[in-house]
Short mmCIF file of C-alpha atoms and ligand atoms in Angstrom, two decimals:
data_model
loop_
_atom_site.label_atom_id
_atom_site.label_comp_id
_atom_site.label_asym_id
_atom_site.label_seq_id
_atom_site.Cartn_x
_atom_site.Cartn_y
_atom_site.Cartn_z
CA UNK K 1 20.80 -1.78 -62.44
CA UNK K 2 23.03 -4.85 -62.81
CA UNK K 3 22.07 -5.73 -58.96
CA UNK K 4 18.14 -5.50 -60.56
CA UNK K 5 19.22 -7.96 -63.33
CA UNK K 6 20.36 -10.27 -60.58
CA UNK K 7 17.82 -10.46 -58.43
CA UNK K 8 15.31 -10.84 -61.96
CA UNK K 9 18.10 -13.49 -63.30
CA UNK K 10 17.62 -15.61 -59.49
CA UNK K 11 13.58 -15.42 -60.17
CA UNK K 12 14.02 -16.93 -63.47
CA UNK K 13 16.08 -19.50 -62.47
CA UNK K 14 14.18 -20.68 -59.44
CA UNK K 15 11.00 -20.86 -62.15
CA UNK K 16 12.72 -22.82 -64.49
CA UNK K 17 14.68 -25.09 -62.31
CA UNK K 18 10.34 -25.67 -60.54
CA UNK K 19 9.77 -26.22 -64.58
CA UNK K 20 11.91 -29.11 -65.36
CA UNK K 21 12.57 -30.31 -61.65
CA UNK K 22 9.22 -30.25 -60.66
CA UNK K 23 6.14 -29.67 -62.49
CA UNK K 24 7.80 -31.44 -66.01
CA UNK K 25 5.49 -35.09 -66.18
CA UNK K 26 3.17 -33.66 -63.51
CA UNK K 27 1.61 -30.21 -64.75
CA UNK K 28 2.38 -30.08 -68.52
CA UNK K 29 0.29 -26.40 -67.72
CA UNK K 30 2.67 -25.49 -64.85
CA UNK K 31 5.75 -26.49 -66.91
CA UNK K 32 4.83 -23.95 -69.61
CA UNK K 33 3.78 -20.94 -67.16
CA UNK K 34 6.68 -21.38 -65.32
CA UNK K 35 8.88 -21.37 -68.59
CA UNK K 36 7.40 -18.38 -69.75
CA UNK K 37 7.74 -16.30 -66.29
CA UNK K 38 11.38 -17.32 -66.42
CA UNK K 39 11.48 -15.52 -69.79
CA UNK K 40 9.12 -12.65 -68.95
CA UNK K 41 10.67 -9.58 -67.72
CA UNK K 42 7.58 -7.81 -66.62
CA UNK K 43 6.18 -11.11 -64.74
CA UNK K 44 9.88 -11.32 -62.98
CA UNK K 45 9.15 -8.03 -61.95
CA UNK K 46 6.38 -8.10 -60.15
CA UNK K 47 7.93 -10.74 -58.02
CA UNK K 48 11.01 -8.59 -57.39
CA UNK K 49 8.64 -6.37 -55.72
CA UNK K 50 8.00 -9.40 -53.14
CA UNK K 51 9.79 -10.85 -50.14
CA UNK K 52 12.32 -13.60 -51.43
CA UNK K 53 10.03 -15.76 -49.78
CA UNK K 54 6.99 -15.21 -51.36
CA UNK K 55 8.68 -15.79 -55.06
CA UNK K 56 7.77 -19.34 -55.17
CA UNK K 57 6.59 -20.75 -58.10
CA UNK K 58 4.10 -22.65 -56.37
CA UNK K 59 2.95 -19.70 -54.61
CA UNK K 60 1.99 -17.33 -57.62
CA UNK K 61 0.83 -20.45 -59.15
CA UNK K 62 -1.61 -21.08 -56.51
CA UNK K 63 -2.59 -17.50 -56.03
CA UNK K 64 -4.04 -17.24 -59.22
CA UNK K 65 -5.36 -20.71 -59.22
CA UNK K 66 -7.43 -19.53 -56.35
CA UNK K 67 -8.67 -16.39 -57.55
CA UNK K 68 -9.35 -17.23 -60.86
CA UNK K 69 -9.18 -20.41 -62.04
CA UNK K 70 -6.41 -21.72 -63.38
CA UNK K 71 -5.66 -19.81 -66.41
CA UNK K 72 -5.42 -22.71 -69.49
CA UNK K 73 -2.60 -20.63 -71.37
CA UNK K 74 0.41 -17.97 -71.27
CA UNK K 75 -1.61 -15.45 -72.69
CA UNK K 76 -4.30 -15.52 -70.18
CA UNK K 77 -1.75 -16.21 -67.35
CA UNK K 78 -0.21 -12.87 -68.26
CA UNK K 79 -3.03 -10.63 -68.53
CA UNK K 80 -4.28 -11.78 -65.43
CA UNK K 81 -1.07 -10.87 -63.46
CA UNK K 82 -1.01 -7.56 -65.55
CA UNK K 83 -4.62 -6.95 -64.56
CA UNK K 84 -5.12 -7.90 -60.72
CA UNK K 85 -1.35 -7.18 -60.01
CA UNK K 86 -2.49 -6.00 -56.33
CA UNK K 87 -4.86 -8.66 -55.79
CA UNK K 88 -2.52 -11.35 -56.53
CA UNK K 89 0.08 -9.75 -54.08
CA UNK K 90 -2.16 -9.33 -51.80
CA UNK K 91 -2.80 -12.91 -51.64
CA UNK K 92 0.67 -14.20 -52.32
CA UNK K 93 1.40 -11.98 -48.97
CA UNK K 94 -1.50 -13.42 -46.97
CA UNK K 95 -0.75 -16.91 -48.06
CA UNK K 96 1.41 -19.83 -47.73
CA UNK K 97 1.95 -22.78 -49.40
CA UNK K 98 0.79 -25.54 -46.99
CA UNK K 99 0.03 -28.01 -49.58
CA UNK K 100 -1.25 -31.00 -47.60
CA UNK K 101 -0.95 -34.51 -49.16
CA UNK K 102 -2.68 -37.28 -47.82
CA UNK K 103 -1.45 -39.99 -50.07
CA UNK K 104 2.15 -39.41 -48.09
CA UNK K 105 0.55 -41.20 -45.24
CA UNK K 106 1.79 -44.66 -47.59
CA UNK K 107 4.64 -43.83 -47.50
CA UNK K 108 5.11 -43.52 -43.66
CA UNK K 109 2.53 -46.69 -43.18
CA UNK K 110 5.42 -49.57 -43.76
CA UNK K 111 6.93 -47.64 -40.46
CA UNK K 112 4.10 -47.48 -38.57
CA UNK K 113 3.20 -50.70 -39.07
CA UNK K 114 6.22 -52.41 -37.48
CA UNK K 115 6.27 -49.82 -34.17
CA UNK K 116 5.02 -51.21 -31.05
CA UNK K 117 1.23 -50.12 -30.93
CA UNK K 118 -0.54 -48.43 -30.09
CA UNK K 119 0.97 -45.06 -31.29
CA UNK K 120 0.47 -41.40 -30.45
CA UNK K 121 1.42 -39.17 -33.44
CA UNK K 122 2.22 -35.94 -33.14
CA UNK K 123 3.10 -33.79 -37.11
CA UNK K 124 5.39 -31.01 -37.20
CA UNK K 125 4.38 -28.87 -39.51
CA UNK K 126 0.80 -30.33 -40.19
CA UNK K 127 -0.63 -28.09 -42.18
CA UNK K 128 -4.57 -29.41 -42.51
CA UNK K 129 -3.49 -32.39 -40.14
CA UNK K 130 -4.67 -34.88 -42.90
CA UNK K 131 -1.27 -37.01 -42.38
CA UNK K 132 -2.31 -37.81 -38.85
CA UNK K 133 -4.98 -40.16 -39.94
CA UNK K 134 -3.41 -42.94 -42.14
CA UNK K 135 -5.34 -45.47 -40.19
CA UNK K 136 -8.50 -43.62 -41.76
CA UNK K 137 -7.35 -44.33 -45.21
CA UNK K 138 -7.54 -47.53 -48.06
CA UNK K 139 -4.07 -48.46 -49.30
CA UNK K 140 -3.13 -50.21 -52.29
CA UNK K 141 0.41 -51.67 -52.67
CA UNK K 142 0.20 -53.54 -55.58
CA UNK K 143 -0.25 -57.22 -56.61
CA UNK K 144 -3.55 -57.12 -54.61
CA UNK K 145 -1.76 -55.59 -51.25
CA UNK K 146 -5.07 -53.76 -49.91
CA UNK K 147 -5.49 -52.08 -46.70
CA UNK K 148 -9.03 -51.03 -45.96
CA UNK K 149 -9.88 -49.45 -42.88
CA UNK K 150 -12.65 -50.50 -40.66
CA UNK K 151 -15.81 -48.02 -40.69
CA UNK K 152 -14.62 -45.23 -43.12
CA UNK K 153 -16.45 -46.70 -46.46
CA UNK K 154 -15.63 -43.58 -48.55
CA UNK K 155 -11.82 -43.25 -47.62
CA UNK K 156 -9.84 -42.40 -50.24
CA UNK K 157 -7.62 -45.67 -51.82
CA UNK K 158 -3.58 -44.41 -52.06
CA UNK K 159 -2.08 -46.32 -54.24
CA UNK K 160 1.61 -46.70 -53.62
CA UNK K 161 4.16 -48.68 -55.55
CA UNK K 162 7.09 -50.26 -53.47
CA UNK K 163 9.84 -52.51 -54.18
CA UNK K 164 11.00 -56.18 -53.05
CA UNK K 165 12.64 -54.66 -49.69
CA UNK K 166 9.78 -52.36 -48.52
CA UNK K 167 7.81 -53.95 -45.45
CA UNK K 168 4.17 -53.85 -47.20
CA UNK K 169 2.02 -53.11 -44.28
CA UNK K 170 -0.60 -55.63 -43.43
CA UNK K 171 -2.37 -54.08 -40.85
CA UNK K 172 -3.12 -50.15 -40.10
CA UNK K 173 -1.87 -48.80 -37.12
CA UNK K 174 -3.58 -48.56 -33.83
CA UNK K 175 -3.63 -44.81 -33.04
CA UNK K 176 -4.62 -43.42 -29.87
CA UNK K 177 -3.49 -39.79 -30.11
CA UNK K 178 -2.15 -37.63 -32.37
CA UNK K 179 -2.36 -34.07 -32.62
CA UNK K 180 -0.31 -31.57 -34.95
CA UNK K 181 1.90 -28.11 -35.03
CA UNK K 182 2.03 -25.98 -37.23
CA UNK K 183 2.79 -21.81 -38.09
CA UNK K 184 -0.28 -21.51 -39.95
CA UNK K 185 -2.86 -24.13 -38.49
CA UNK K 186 -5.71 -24.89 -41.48
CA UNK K 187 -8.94 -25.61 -40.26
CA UNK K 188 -10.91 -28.36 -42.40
CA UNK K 189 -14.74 -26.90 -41.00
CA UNK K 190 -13.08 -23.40 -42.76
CA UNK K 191 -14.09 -23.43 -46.39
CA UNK K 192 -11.98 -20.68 -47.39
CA UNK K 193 -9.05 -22.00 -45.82
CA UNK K 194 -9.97 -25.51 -47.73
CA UNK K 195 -10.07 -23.89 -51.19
CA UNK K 196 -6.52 -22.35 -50.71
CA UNK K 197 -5.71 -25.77 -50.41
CA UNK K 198 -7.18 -26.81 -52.92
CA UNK K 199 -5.72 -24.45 -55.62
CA UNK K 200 -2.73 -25.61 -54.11
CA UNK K 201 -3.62 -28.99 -56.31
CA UNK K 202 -1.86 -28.37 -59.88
CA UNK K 203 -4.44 -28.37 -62.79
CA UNK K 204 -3.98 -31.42 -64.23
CA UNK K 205 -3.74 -33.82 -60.88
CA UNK K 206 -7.45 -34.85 -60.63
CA UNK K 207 -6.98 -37.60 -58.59
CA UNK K 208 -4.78 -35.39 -56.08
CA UNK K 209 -7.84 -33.28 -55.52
CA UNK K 210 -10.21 -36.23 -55.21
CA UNK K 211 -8.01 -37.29 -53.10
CA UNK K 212 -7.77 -34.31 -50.83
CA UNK K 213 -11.87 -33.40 -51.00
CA UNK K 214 -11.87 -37.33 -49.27
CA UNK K 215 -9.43 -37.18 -46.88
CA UNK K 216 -10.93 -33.55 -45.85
CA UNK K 217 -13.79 -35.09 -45.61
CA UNK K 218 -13.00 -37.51 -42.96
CA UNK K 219 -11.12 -34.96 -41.09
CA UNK K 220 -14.23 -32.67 -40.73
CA UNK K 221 -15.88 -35.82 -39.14
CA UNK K 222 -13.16 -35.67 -36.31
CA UNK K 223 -10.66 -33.03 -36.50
CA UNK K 224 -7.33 -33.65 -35.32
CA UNK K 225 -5.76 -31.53 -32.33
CA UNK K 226 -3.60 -28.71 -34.10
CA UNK K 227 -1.61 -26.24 -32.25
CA UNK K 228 -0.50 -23.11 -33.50
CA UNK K 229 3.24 -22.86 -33.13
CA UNK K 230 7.19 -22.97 -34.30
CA UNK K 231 8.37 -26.75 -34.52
CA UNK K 232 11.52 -24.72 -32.96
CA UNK K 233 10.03 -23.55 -29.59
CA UNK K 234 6.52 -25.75 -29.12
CA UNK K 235 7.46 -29.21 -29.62
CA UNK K 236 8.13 -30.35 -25.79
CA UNK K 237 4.89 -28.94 -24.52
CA UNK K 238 2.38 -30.87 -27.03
CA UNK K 239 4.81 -33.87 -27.09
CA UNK K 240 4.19 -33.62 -22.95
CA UNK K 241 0.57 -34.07 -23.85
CA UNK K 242 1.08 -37.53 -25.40
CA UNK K 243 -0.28 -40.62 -23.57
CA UNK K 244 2.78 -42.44 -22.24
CA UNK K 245 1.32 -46.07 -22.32
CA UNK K 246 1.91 -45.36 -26.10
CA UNK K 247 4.77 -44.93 -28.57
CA UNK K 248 5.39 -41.24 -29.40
CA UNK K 249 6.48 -40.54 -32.80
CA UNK K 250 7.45 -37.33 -33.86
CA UNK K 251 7.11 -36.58 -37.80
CA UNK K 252 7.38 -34.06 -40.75
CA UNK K 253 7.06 -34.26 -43.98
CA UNK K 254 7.93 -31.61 -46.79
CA UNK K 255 8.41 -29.05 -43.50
CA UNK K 256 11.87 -28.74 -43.16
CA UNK K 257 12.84 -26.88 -46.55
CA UNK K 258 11.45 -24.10 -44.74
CA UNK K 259 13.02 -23.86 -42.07
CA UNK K 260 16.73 -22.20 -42.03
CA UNK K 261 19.24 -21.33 -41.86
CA UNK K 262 20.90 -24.96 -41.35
CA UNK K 263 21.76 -24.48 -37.81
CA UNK K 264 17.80 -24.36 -36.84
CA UNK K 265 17.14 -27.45 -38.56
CA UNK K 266 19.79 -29.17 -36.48
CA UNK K 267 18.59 -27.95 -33.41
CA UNK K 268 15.08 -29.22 -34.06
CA UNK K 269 17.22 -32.37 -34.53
CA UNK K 270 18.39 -32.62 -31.36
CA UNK K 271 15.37 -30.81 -29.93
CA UNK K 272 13.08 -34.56 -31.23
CA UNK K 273 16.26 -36.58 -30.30
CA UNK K 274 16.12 -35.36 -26.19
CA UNK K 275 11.80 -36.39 -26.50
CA UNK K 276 11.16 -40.22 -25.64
CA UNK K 277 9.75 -40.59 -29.32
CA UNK K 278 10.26 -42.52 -32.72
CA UNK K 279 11.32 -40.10 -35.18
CA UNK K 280 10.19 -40.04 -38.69
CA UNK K 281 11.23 -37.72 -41.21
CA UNK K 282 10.43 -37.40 -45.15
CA UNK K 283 12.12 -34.83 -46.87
CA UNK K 284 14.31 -33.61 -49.60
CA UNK K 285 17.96 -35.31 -48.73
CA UNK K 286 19.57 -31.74 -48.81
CA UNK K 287 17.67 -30.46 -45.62
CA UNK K 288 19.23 -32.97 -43.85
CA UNK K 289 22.27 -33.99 -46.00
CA UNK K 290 24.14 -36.14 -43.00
CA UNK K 291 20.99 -38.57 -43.58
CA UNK K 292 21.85 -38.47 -47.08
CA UNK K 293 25.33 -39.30 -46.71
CA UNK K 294 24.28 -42.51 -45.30
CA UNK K 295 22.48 -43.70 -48.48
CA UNK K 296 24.25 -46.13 -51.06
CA UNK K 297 24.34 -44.45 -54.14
CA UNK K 298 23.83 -41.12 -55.33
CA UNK K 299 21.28 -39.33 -54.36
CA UNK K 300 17.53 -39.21 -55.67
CA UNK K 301 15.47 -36.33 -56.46
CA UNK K 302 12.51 -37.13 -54.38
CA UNK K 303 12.14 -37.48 -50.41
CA UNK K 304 14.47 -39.52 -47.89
CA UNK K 305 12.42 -41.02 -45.25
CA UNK K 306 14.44 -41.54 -42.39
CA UNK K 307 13.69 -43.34 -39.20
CA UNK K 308 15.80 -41.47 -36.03
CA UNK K 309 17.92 -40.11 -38.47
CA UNK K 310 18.54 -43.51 -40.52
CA UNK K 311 17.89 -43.27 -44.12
CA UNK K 312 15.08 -46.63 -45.15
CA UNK K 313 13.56 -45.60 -48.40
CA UNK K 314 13.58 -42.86 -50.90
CA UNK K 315 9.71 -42.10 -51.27
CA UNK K 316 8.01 -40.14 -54.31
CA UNK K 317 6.95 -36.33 -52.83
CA UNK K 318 3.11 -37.05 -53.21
CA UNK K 319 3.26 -40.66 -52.10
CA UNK K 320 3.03 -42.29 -55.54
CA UNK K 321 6.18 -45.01 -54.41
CA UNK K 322 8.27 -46.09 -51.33
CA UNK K 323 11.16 -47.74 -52.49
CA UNK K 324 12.97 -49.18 -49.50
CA UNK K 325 16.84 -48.35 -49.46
CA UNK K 326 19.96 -49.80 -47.06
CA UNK K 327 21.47 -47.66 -45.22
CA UNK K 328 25.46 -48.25 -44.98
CA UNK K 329 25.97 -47.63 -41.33
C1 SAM F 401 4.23 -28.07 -47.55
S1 SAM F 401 3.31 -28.13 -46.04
C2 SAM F 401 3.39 -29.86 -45.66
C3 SAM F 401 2.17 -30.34 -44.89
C4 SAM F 401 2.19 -31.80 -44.47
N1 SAM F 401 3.34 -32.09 -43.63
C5 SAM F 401 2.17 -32.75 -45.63
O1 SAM F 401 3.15 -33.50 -45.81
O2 SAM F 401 1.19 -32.79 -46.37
C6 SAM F 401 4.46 -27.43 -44.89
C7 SAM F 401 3.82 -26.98 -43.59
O3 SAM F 401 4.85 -26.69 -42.64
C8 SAM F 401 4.46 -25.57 -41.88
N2 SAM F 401 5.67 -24.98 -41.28
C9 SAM F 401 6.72 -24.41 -41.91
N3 SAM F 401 7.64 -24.00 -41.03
C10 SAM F 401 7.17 -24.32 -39.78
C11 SAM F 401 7.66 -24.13 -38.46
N4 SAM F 401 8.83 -23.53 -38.23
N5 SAM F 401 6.92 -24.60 -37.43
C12 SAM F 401 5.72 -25.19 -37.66
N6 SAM F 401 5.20 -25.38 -38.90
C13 SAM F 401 5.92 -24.95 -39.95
C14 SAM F 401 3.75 -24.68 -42.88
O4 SAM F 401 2.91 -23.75 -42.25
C15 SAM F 401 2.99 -25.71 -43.71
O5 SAM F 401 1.69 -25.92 -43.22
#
């Protein structure tokens, strides 16, 4: 009984820690629901009756997001779960979430930019692959700092906001290859697969989903290369297939958090470090906390990108800002 409580007491905490950490100022909607599964012992539940891994917030969010629409209040959130119980399992159990966000690609262009070109990119953890074409997309920095690229009229514009020490890009990066890995490979010609990502988008973030129905579009016009594999056991092999007249870099974003224990995330460390490759990574400071370490000041809640393991700016999780940061060794 009391180990029953625990588990349920966990559940609720993880929801309303994704209420105020995460959703609160994005998804007003998401907020709430979240809120109320934290408080709802039946809701908490039926995700006891799921693989730790497939409690997330985001998950049952997006599972009934997909099947139904999302549902505009608590009421209508619960009877649906109390309703289609097995459905919803069924596809919180099928599914991941592989929410894929273009507008991160503004984030990594500063970096990019200033790499010897041209550059073969190759995304751990690519999900749809739509970060491996940032020189396919419009960028706006601010104060008139535009980026358009040549021959894709309808790319979607990211805006981005930066500070006085981030290197605003003024050119896109010359990219000859890039290919991605990933578990769960999604296939942008596969409609079904595109709506999951879609109902990954939370309700309110309209321009997120514009966004994402543009930069899917000019994926279907030229897919990138995506492998099926672990970022633990099939990185040499497709970094092997990288032109060598061209600089390698090796990147994740938002990929890392699932991978554990610690130990495995090291080794993928010094798996990228033994590859002749740049390595870019933009995550949450705690997957990594040695990058962390080497930021002044305390820690933001948002991702670190780091450059070969060097902390340079702490960047907003969907791409909204890049704000360049020293590192102190
Ligand atoms: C949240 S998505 C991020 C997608 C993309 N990097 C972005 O920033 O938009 C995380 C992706 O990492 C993939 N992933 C998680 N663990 C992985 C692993 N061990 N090897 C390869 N891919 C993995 C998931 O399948 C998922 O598509």
């Amino acid at each position: 009984m009391t180990a029953t409580l625990t588990a349920q007491e966990s559940i609720a905490r993880r929801y309303r820690s994704f209420a105020e950490r995460e959703a609160r100022g994005r998804s007003p909607l998401y907020e709430m629901l979240s809120l109320k599964v934290a408080d709802d012992e039946a809701v908490l539940d039926f995700l006891g009756t799921l693989p730790e891994i497939k409690q997330q917030p985001n998950l049952l969010l997006g599972a009934v997001k997909y099947l139904f629409g999302a549902a505009p209040d608590w009421p209508h959130f619960k009877a649906l779960i109390e309703q289609h119980r097995d459905q919803i399992r069924q596809c919180m159990l099928t599914h991941a979430t592989q929410t894929n966000e273009a507008a991160r690609c503004a984030t990594l262009l500063p970096v990019l930019a200033q790499l010897p070109q041209p550059l073969a990119l190759l995304e751990v953890g690519a999900s749809a692959g739509l970060c491996l074409q940032p020189d396919r997309y419009a960028y706006d920095y601010g104060e008139g700092r535009v980026l358009r690229p040549h021959g894709y009229d309808d790319a979607p514009v990211l805006p981005c906001e930066v500070n006085a020490e981030t290197p605003v890009p003024t050119r896109l990066p010359e990219i000859v290859w890039r290919a991605g890995l990933d578990l769960n490979p999604i296939d942008v010609r596969n409609h079904k697969q595109c709506a999951w990502l879609e109902a990954l988008v939370w309700p309110e973030q309209d321009d997120r989903l514009a966004r994402l129905r543009g930069a899917i579009a000019i994926a279907r016009k030229d897919p990138p290369l995506l492998v099926r594999g672990n970022l633990l056991h099939d990185l040499a092999p497709l970094a092997a297939q990288a032109p060598k007249d061209a600089t390698l870099v090796v990147f994740h974003s938002a990929v890392l958090a699932y991978v554990w224990p610690q130990d495995l995330r090291e080794q993928f460390v010094r798996d990228v470090r033994a590859l002749n490759a740049v390595w870019i990574s933009n995550e949450t400071w705690q997957v990594l906390p040695w990058i962390g370490a080497k930021t002044n000041g305390p820690p933001l809640p948002s991702f670190l990108l780091a450059v070969n393991g060097e902390p340079v700016a702490w960047t907003d999780h969907h791409g909204a800002f890049a704000h360049w940061c020293r590192a102190t060794s």
